[in-house]
mmCIF file of N, CA and C in Angstrom:
data_model
loop_
_atom_site.group_PDB
_atom_site.id
_atom_site.type_symbol
_atom_site.label_atom_id
_atom_site.label_comp_id
_atom_site.label_asym_id
_atom_site.label_seq_id
_atom_site.Cartn_x
_atom_site.Cartn_y
_atom_site.Cartn_z
ATOM 1 N N MET Q 1 -46.761 -9.806 -49.237
ATOM 2 C CA MET Q 1 -48.124 -9.865 -48.753
ATOM 3 C C MET Q 1 -49.058 -10.442 -49.827
ATOM 4 N N ILE Q 2 -48.871 -10.029 -51.063
ATOM 5 C CA ILE Q 2 -49.722 -10.519 -52.140
ATOM 6 C C ILE Q 2 -49.450 -11.999 -52.411
ATOM 7 N N ILE Q 3 -48.189 -12.388 -52.331
ATOM 8 C CA ILE Q 3 -47.850 -13.793 -52.578
ATOM 9 C C ILE Q 3 -48.439 -14.676 -51.477
ATOM 10 N N ALA Q 4 -48.389 -14.215 -50.242
ATOM 11 C CA ALA Q 4 -48.970 -14.993 -49.142
ATOM 12 C C ALA Q 4 -50.487 -15.123 -49.303
ATOM 13 N N ALA Q 5 -51.141 -14.065 -49.740
ATOM 14 C CA ALA Q 5 -52.583 -14.130 -49.973
ATOM 15 C C ALA Q 5 -52.905 -15.072 -51.129
ATOM 16 N N THR Q 6 -52.072 -15.060 -52.161
ATOM 17 C CA THR Q 6 -52.282 -15.958 -53.291
ATOM 18 C C THR Q 6 -52.116 -17.418 -52.861
ATOM 19 N N VAL Q 7 -51.106 -17.693 -52.049
ATOM 20 C CA VAL Q 7 -50.904 -19.055 -51.536
ATOM 21 C C VAL Q 7 -52.095 -19.462 -50.678
ATOM 22 N N ALA Q 8 -52.591 -18.564 -49.854
ATOM 23 C CA ALA Q 8 -53.739 -18.877 -49.002
ATOM 24 C C ALA Q 8 -54.986 -19.187 -49.830
ATOM 25 N N VAL Q 9 -55.213 -18.429 -50.886
ATOM 26 C CA VAL Q 9 -56.366 -18.674 -51.751
ATOM 27 C C VAL Q 9 -56.215 -20.017 -52.473
ATOM 28 N N LEU Q 10 -55.018 -20.325 -52.948
ATOM 29 C CA LEU Q 10 -54.788 -21.598 -53.632
ATOM 30 C C LEU Q 10 -54.981 -22.781 -52.689
ATOM 31 N N VAL Q 11 -54.479 -22.665 -51.462
ATOM 32 C CA VAL Q 11 -54.636 -23.750 -50.492
ATOM 33 C C VAL Q 11 -56.105 -23.914 -50.115
ATOM 34 N N THR Q 12 -56.796 -22.812 -49.910
ATOM 35 C CA THR Q 12 -58.217 -22.884 -49.556
ATOM 36 C C THR Q 12 -59.027 -23.544 -50.666
ATOM 37 N N GLY Q 13 -58.801 -23.122 -51.892
ATOM 38 C CA GLY Q 13 -59.510 -23.730 -53.018
ATOM 39 C C GLY Q 13 -59.153 -25.191 -53.199
ATOM 40 N N GLY Q 14 -57.876 -25.531 -53.006
ATOM 41 C CA GLY Q 14 -57.452 -26.914 -53.141
ATOM 42 C C GLY Q 14 -58.068 -27.817 -52.088
ATOM 43 N N VAL Q 15 -58.104 -27.365 -50.857
ATOM 44 C CA VAL Q 15 -58.705 -28.170 -49.784
ATOM 45 C C VAL Q 15 -60.205 -28.319 -50.011
ATOM 46 N N TYR Q 16 -60.868 -27.245 -50.437
ATOM 47 C CA TYR Q 16 -62.308 -27.318 -50.717
ATOM 48 C C TYR Q 16 -62.591 -28.346 -51.815
ATOM 49 N N LEU Q 17 -61.804 -28.324 -52.884
ATOM 50 C CA LEU Q 17 -62.023 -29.276 -53.967
ATOM 51 C C LEU Q 17 -61.661 -30.699 -53.563
ATOM 52 N N LEU Q 18 -60.666 -30.866 -52.711
ATOM 53 C CA LEU Q 18 -60.302 -32.210 -52.251
ATOM 54 C C LEU Q 18 -61.385 -32.841 -51.382
ATOM 55 N N LEU Q 19 -62.145 -32.024 -50.684
ATOM 56 C CA LEU Q 19 -63.178 -32.554 -49.800
ATOM 57 C C LEU Q 19 -64.463 -32.938 -50.523
ATOM 58 N N SER Q 20 -64.540 -32.679 -51.826
ATOM 59 C CA SER Q 20 -65.730 -33.063 -52.573
ATOM 60 C C SER Q 20 -65.651 -34.537 -52.957
ATOM 61 N N ARG Q 21 -66.761 -35.077 -53.413
ATOM 62 C CA ARG Q 21 -66.819 -36.509 -53.701
ATOM 63 C C ARG Q 21 -66.368 -36.846 -55.116
ATOM 64 N N SER Q 22 -66.283 -35.889 -55.975
ATOM 65 C CA SER Q 22 -65.929 -36.153 -57.361
ATOM 66 C C SER Q 22 -64.416 -36.312 -57.510
ATOM 67 N N MET Q 23 -64.015 -37.295 -58.289
ATOM 68 C CA MET Q 23 -62.587 -37.544 -58.500
ATOM 69 C C MET Q 23 -61.947 -36.425 -59.311
ATOM 70 N N VAL Q 24 -62.669 -35.882 -60.273
ATOM 71 C CA VAL Q 24 -62.107 -34.809 -61.098
ATOM 72 C C VAL Q 24 -61.873 -33.566 -60.243
ATOM 73 N N ARG Q 25 -62.790 -33.273 -59.340
ATOM 74 C CA ARG Q 25 -62.585 -32.136 -58.430
ATOM 75 C C ARG Q 25 -61.388 -32.373 -57.518
ATOM 76 N N ALA Q 26 -61.213 -33.610 -57.079
ATOM 77 C CA ALA Q 26 -60.052 -33.934 -56.247
ATOM 78 C C ALA Q 26 -58.753 -33.736 -57.030
ATOM 79 N N VAL Q 27 -58.765 -34.064 -58.305
ATOM 80 C CA VAL Q 27 -57.587 -33.844 -59.144
ATOM 81 C C VAL Q 27 -57.294 -32.353 -59.253
ATOM 82 N N PHE Q 28 -58.322 -31.560 -59.475
ATOM 83 C CA PHE Q 28 -58.120 -30.108 -59.535
ATOM 84 C C PHE Q 28 -57.652 -29.555 -58.196
ATOM 85 N N GLY Q 29 -58.143 -30.122 -57.103
ATOM 86 C CA GLY Q 29 -57.696 -29.703 -55.779
ATOM 87 C C GLY Q 29 -56.223 -30.002 -55.559
ATOM 88 N N MET Q 30 -55.790 -31.189 -55.976
ATOM 89 C CA MET Q 30 -54.368 -31.527 -55.861
ATOM 90 C C MET Q 30 -53.513 -30.602 -56.725
ATOM 91 N N THR Q 31 -54.020 -30.241 -57.885
ATOM 92 C CA THR Q 31 -53.289 -29.321 -58.760
ATOM 93 C C THR Q 31 -53.143 -27.956 -58.104
ATOM 94 N N LEU Q 32 -54.217 -27.463 -57.491
ATOM 95 C CA LEU Q 32 -54.126 -26.174 -56.806
ATOM 96 C C LEU Q 32 -53.161 -26.237 -55.624
ATOM 97 N N LEU Q 33 -53.181 -27.330 -54.886
ATOM 98 C CA LEU Q 33 -52.249 -27.474 -53.767
ATOM 99 C C LEU Q 33 -50.801 -27.546 -54.251
ATOM 100 N N SER Q 34 -50.562 -28.194 -55.373
ATOM 101 C CA SER Q 34 -49.186 -28.250 -55.886
ATOM 102 C C SER Q 34 -48.729 -26.877 -56.360
ATOM 103 N N HIS Q 35 -49.631 -26.102 -56.957
ATOM 104 C CA HIS Q 35 -49.265 -24.739 -57.344
ATOM 105 C C HIS Q 35 -48.952 -23.883 -56.120
ATOM 106 N N ALA Q 36 -49.721 -24.062 -55.058
ATOM 107 C CA ALA Q 36 -49.460 -23.310 -53.825
ATOM 108 C C ALA Q 36 -48.110 -23.690 -53.231
ATOM 109 N N ALA Q 37 -47.789 -24.968 -53.241
ATOM 110 C CA ALA Q 37 -46.496 -25.408 -52.707
ATOM 111 C C ALA Q 37 -45.346 -24.864 -53.554
ATOM 112 N N ASN Q 38 -45.514 -24.882 -54.872
ATOM 113 C CA ASN Q 38 -44.472 -24.334 -55.748
ATOM 114 C C ASN Q 38 -44.263 -22.845 -55.497
ATOM 115 N N LEU Q 39 -45.352 -22.125 -55.324
ATOM 116 C CA LEU Q 39 -45.238 -20.687 -55.068
ATOM 117 C C LEU Q 39 -44.589 -20.412 -53.718
ATOM 118 N N MET Q 40 -44.883 -21.238 -52.715
ATOM 119 C CA MET Q 40 -44.243 -21.062 -51.406
ATOM 120 C C MET Q 40 -42.749 -21.336 -51.482
ATOM 121 N N ILE Q 41 -42.362 -22.394 -52.184
ATOM 122 C CA ILE Q 41 -40.939 -22.708 -52.320
ATOM 123 C C ILE Q 41 -40.216 -21.598 -53.056
ATOM 124 N N LEU Q 42 -40.811 -21.132 -54.131
ATOM 125 C CA LEU Q 42 -40.163 -20.090 -54.924
ATOM 126 C C LEU Q 42 -40.084 -18.766 -54.169
ATOM 127 N N SER Q 43 -41.139 -18.413 -53.452
ATOM 128 C CA SER Q 43 -41.099 -17.151 -52.715
ATOM 129 C C SER Q 43 -40.190 -17.232 -51.496
ATOM 130 N N GLY Q 44 -40.032 -18.415 -50.937
ATOM 131 C CA GLY Q 44 -39.120 -18.573 -49.806
ATOM 132 C C GLY Q 44 -37.660 -18.495 -50.210
ATOM 133 N N GLY Q 45 -37.360 -18.875 -51.436
ATOM 134 C CA GLY Q 45 -35.976 -18.865 -51.888
ATOM 135 C C GLY Q 45 -35.538 -17.578 -52.539
ATOM 136 N N VAL Q 46 -36.480 -16.755 -52.956
ATOM 137 C CA VAL Q 46 -36.142 -15.518 -53.654
ATOM 138 C C VAL Q 46 -36.689 -14.362 -52.832
ATOM 139 N N THR Q 47 -35.839 -13.769 -52.007
ATOM 140 C CA THR Q 47 -36.301 -12.659 -51.170
ATOM 141 C C THR Q 47 -36.163 -11.314 -51.857
ATOM 142 N N ALA Q 48 -35.254 -11.183 -52.770
ATOM 143 C CA ALA Q 48 -35.063 -9.928 -53.507
ATOM 144 C C ALA Q 48 -34.502 -10.267 -54.879
ATOM 145 N N TRP Q 49 -34.560 -9.311 -55.769
ATOM 146 C CA TRP Q 49 -34.021 -9.549 -57.104
ATOM 147 C C TRP Q 49 -32.512 -9.688 -57.018
ATOM 148 N N ARG Q 50 -32.027 -10.717 -57.663
ATOM 149 C CA ARG Q 50 -30.592 -10.950 -57.713
ATOM 150 C C ARG Q 50 -30.214 -11.279 -59.139
ATOM 151 N N GLY Q 51 -28.930 -11.306 -59.392
ATOM 152 C CA GLY Q 51 -28.438 -11.580 -60.733
ATOM 153 C C GLY Q 51 -28.486 -13.061 -61.072
ATOM 154 N N GLU Q 52 -28.158 -13.350 -62.321
ATOM 155 C CA GLU Q 52 -28.110 -14.738 -62.758
ATOM 156 C C GLU Q 52 -27.013 -15.480 -61.996
ATOM 157 N N PRO Q 53 -27.218 -16.750 -61.716
ATOM 158 C CA PRO Q 53 -26.191 -17.494 -60.974
ATOM 159 C C PRO Q 53 -25.044 -17.952 -61.874
ATOM 160 N N LEU Q 54 -24.470 -17.025 -62.607
ATOM 161 C CA LEU Q 54 -23.324 -17.312 -63.468
ATOM 162 C C LEU Q 54 -22.125 -16.559 -62.909
ATOM 163 N N THR Q 55 -21.083 -17.277 -62.547
ATOM 164 C CA THR Q 55 -19.961 -16.659 -61.840
ATOM 165 C C THR Q 55 -19.164 -15.695 -62.700
ATOM 166 N N ASP Q 56 -19.184 -15.837 -64.009
ATOM 167 C CA ASP Q 56 -18.405 -14.919 -64.836
ATOM 168 C C ASP Q 56 -19.133 -13.600 -65.104
ATOM 169 N N ARG Q 57 -20.428 -13.519 -64.820
ATOM 170 C CA ARG Q 57 -21.200 -12.298 -65.075
ATOM 171 C C ARG Q 57 -21.542 -11.512 -63.810
ATOM 172 N N VAL Q 58 -21.754 -12.212 -62.704
ATOM 173 C CA VAL Q 58 -22.253 -11.578 -61.480
ATOM 174 C C VAL Q 58 -21.361 -11.997 -60.314
ATOM 175 N N ASP Q 59 -21.195 -11.074 -59.373
ATOM 176 C CA ASP Q 59 -20.481 -11.387 -58.141
ATOM 177 C C ASP Q 59 -21.232 -12.497 -57.406
ATOM 178 N N PRO Q 60 -20.545 -13.539 -56.938
ATOM 179 C CA PRO Q 60 -21.244 -14.655 -56.270
ATOM 180 C C PRO Q 60 -22.081 -14.228 -55.065
ATOM 181 N N ALA Q 61 -21.732 -13.152 -54.397
ATOM 182 C CA ALA Q 61 -22.534 -12.688 -53.261
ATOM 183 C C ALA Q 61 -23.879 -12.119 -53.721
ATOM 184 N N MET Q 62 -23.959 -11.651 -54.962
ATOM 185 C CA MET Q 62 -25.197 -11.059 -55.499
ATOM 186 C C MET Q 62 -25.951 -12.008 -56.413
ATOM 187 N N ALA Q 63 -25.470 -13.237 -56.566
ATOM 188 C CA ALA Q 63 -26.123 -14.191 -57.458
ATOM 189 C C ALA Q 63 -27.320 -14.838 -56.781
ATOM 190 N N ALA Q 64 -28.306 -15.188 -57.558
ATOM 191 C CA ALA Q 64 -29.497 -15.855 -57.046
ATOM 192 C C ALA Q 64 -29.174 -17.308 -56.710
ATOM 193 N N ASP Q 65 -29.898 -17.838 -55.764
ATOM 194 C CA ASP Q 65 -29.728 -19.240 -55.392
ATOM 195 C C ASP Q 65 -30.546 -20.085 -56.371
ATOM 196 N N PRO Q 66 -29.909 -20.939 -57.155
ATOM 197 C CA PRO Q 66 -30.667 -21.725 -58.137
ATOM 198 C C PRO Q 66 -31.389 -22.929 -57.542
ATOM 199 N N LEU Q 67 -31.135 -23.259 -56.292
ATOM 200 C CA LEU Q 67 -31.734 -24.453 -55.704
ATOM 201 C C LEU Q 67 -33.263 -24.380 -55.596
ATOM 202 N N PRO Q 68 -33.870 -23.277 -55.112
ATOM 203 C CA PRO Q 68 -35.343 -23.236 -55.081
ATOM 204 C C PRO Q 68 -35.958 -23.346 -56.470
ATOM 205 N N GLN Q 69 -35.289 -22.772 -57.464
ATOM 206 C CA GLN Q 69 -35.811 -22.867 -58.824
ATOM 207 C C GLN Q 69 -35.741 -24.308 -59.325
ATOM 208 N N ALA Q 70 -34.690 -25.025 -58.969
ATOM 209 C CA ALA Q 70 -34.581 -26.435 -59.352
ATOM 210 C C ALA Q 70 -35.633 -27.270 -58.629
ATOM 211 N N PHE Q 71 -35.893 -26.958 -57.360
ATOM 212 C CA PHE Q 71 -36.940 -27.665 -56.614
ATOM 213 C C PHE Q 71 -38.306 -27.459 -57.260
ATOM 214 N N VAL Q 72 -38.592 -26.214 -57.646
ATOM 215 C CA VAL Q 72 -39.885 -25.918 -58.252
ATOM 216 C C VAL Q 72 -40.015 -26.608 -59.598
ATOM 217 N N LEU Q 73 -38.963 -26.614 -60.390
ATOM 218 C CA LEU Q 73 -39.012 -27.295 -61.676
ATOM 219 C C LEU Q 73 -39.264 -28.793 -61.486
ATOM 220 N N THR Q 74 -38.608 -29.392 -60.518
ATOM 221 C CA THR Q 74 -38.830 -30.807 -60.225
ATOM 222 C C THR Q 74 -40.249 -31.037 -59.723
ATOM 223 N N ALA Q 75 -40.745 -30.151 -58.884
ATOM 224 C CA ALA Q 75 -42.101 -30.293 -58.354
ATOM 225 C C ALA Q 75 -43.147 -30.138 -59.454
ATOM 226 N N ILE Q 76 -42.892 -29.291 -60.430
ATOM 227 C CA ILE Q 76 -43.826 -29.138 -61.550
ATOM 228 C C ILE Q 76 -43.915 -30.427 -62.347
ATOM 229 N N VAL Q 77 -42.780 -31.046 -62.611
ATOM 230 C CA VAL Q 77 -42.773 -32.295 -63.370
ATOM 231 C C VAL Q 77 -43.482 -33.402 -62.585
ATOM 232 N N ILE Q 78 -43.219 -33.491 -61.293
ATOM 233 C CA ILE Q 78 -43.860 -34.518 -60.479
ATOM 234 C C ILE Q 78 -45.363 -34.275 -60.386
ATOM 235 N N SER Q 79 -45.781 -33.026 -60.197
ATOM 236 C CA SER Q 79 -47.215 -32.748 -60.099
ATOM 237 C C SER Q 79 -47.924 -33.003 -61.421
ATOM 238 N N MET Q 80 -47.247 -32.769 -62.546
ATOM 239 C CA MET Q 80 -47.852 -33.088 -63.837
ATOM 240 C C MET Q 80 -48.059 -34.599 -63.968
ATOM 241 N N ALA Q 81 -47.069 -35.382 -63.549
ATOM 242 C CA ALA Q 81 -47.200 -36.833 -63.621
ATOM 243 C C ALA Q 81 -48.308 -37.336 -62.695
ATOM 244 N N VAL Q 82 -48.404 -36.779 -61.498
ATOM 245 C CA VAL Q 82 -49.459 -37.186 -60.565
ATOM 246 C C VAL Q 82 -50.833 -36.776 -61.096
ATOM 247 N N THR Q 83 -50.926 -35.611 -61.716
ATOM 248 C CA THR Q 83 -52.195 -35.159 -62.290
ATOM 249 C C THR Q 83 -52.644 -36.076 -63.413
ATOM 250 N N VAL Q 84 -51.727 -36.448 -64.284
ATOM 251 C CA VAL Q 84 -52.078 -37.363 -65.377
ATOM 252 C C VAL Q 84 -52.515 -38.713 -64.817
ATOM 253 N N PHE Q 85 -51.805 -39.208 -63.808
ATOM 254 C CA PHE Q 85 -52.169 -40.485 -63.202
ATOM 255 C C PHE Q 85 -53.548 -40.416 -62.552
ATOM 256 N N MET Q 86 -53.830 -39.338 -61.836
ATOM 257 C CA MET Q 86 -55.128 -39.210 -61.178
ATOM 258 C C MET Q 86 -56.255 -39.020 -62.190
ATOM 259 N N LEU Q 87 -55.997 -38.308 -63.287
ATOM 260 C CA LEU Q 87 -57.018 -38.181 -64.322
ATOM 261 C C LEU Q 87 -57.290 -39.525 -64.989
ATOM 262 N N MET Q 88 -56.255 -40.341 -65.143
ATOM 263 C CA MET Q 88 -56.448 -41.678 -65.681
ATOM 264 C C MET Q 88 -57.314 -42.516 -64.731
ATOM 265 N N LEU Q 89 -57.076 -42.383 -63.434
ATOM 266 C CA LEU Q 89 -57.916 -43.085 -62.463
ATOM 267 C C LEU Q 89 -59.356 -42.573 -62.495
ATOM 268 N N ALA Q 90 -59.526 -41.273 -62.730
ATOM 269 C CA ALA Q 90 -60.873 -40.708 -62.810
ATOM 270 C C ALA Q 90 -61.615 -41.242 -64.029
ATOM 271 N N VAL Q 91 -60.901 -41.447 -65.137
ATOM 272 C CA VAL Q 91 -61.540 -41.985 -66.338
ATOM 273 C C VAL Q 91 -61.887 -43.461 -66.139
ATOM 274 N N LEU Q 92 -60.993 -44.218 -65.536
ATOM 275 C CA LEU Q 92 -61.264 -45.645 -65.320
ATOM 276 C C LEU Q 92 -62.405 -45.869 -64.323
ATOM 277 N N GLY Q 93 -62.485 -45.041 -63.310
ATOM 278 C CA GLY Q 93 -63.557 -45.176 -62.321
ATOM 279 C C GLY Q 93 -64.597 -44.109 -62.526
ATOM 280 N N HIS Q 94 -65.140 -44.005 -63.756
ATOM 281 C CA HIS Q 94 -66.042 -42.908 -64.100
ATOM 282 C C HIS Q 94 -67.318 -42.881 -63.289
ATOM 283 N N ASN Q 95 -67.770 -43.992 -62.746
ATOM 284 C CA ASN Q 95 -68.933 -43.953 -61.856
ATOM 285 C C ASN Q 95 -68.451 -44.191 -60.431
ATOM 286 N N ASP Q 96 -67.849 -43.169 -59.877
ATOM 287 C CA ASP Q 96 -67.329 -43.261 -58.519
ATOM 288 C C ASP Q 96 -68.463 -43.039 -57.528
ATOM 289 N N ASP Q 97 -68.204 -42.446 -56.423
ATOM 290 C CA ASP Q 97 -69.190 -42.308 -55.354
ATOM 291 C C ASP Q 97 -70.327 -41.351 -55.674
ATOM 292 N N THR Q 98 -70.320 -40.747 -56.848
ATOM 293 C CA THR Q 98 -71.373 -39.785 -57.153
ATOM 294 C C THR Q 98 -72.610 -40.451 -57.727
ATOM 295 N N HIS Q 99 -72.520 -41.713 -58.152
ATOM 296 C CA HIS Q 99 -73.671 -42.423 -58.725
ATOM 297 C C HIS Q 99 -74.060 -43.575 -57.805
ATOM 298 N N ARG Q 100 -75.352 -43.809 -57.711
ATOM 299 C CA ARG Q 100 -75.844 -44.909 -56.879
ATOM 300 C C ARG Q 100 -75.980 -46.151 -57.763
ATOM 301 N N MET Q 101 -75.313 -47.209 -57.347
ATOM 302 C CA MET Q 101 -75.350 -48.465 -58.082
ATOM 303 C C MET Q 101 -76.338 -49.394 -57.395
ATOM 304 N N PRO Q 102 -77.003 -50.277 -58.157
ATOM 305 C CA PRO Q 102 -77.922 -51.227 -57.495
ATOM 306 C C PRO Q 102 -77.145 -52.189 -56.618
ATOM 307 N N ALA Q 103 -77.752 -52.566 -55.527
ATOM 308 C CA ALA Q 103 -77.098 -53.464 -54.575
ATOM 309 C C ALA Q 103 -76.976 -54.851 -55.174
ATOM 310 N N THR Q 104 -75.857 -55.488 -54.938
ATOM 311 C CA THR Q 104 -75.678 -56.856 -55.408
ATOM 312 C C THR Q 104 -76.409 -57.797 -54.466
ATOM 313 N N GLY Q 105 -76.919 -58.862 -54.980
ATOM 314 C CA GLY Q 105 -77.629 -59.817 -54.135
ATOM 315 C C GLY Q 105 -79.126 -59.613 -54.169
ATOM 316 N N GLU Q 106 -79.599 -58.470 -54.587
ATOM 317 C CA GLU Q 106 -81.046 -58.244 -54.717
ATOM 318 C C GLU Q 106 -81.468 -58.699 -56.100
ATOM 319 N N ASN Q 107 -82.609 -59.306 -56.179
ATOM 320 C CA ASN Q 107 -83.123 -59.772 -57.457
ATOM 321 C C ASN Q 107 -84.207 -58.806 -57.903
ATOM 322 N N HIS Q 108 -83.927 -58.017 -58.926
ATOM 323 C CA HIS Q 108 -84.867 -57.002 -59.399
ATOM 324 C C HIS Q 108 -85.757 -57.538 -60.499
ATOM 325 N N ASP Q 109 -85.589 -58.789 -60.928
ATOM 326 C CA ASP Q 109 -86.354 -59.318 -62.049
ATOM 327 C C ASP Q 109 -87.731 -59.824 -61.612
ATOM 328 N N ARG Q 110 -87.932 -60.163 -60.384
ATOM 329 C CA ARG Q 110 -89.215 -60.745 -59.951
ATOM 330 C C ARG Q 110 -90.240 -59.733 -59.691
#
């Protein structure tokens, strides 16, 4: 129940930040959404405490499934790369839709 509420809060915050006009807020929104997705994957794969997935230490029926953990690790690396790329875009386009630029074609000198 607590994990589902945490995922809901992360998704809500991520969507709210994505709907804003600032690129940096959109980056933070994507980060929150990736954290929510990682938490959903991890909570879906781990229903109860299980042993390490090592066959010489634990009975295979009681071993944890390492696949959700591998998915989350891969998703963390991908989300870090996407975050860095989006922050680079935010720096390059520092005057995005939040600033009003003068219209081209108008002559302000006269």
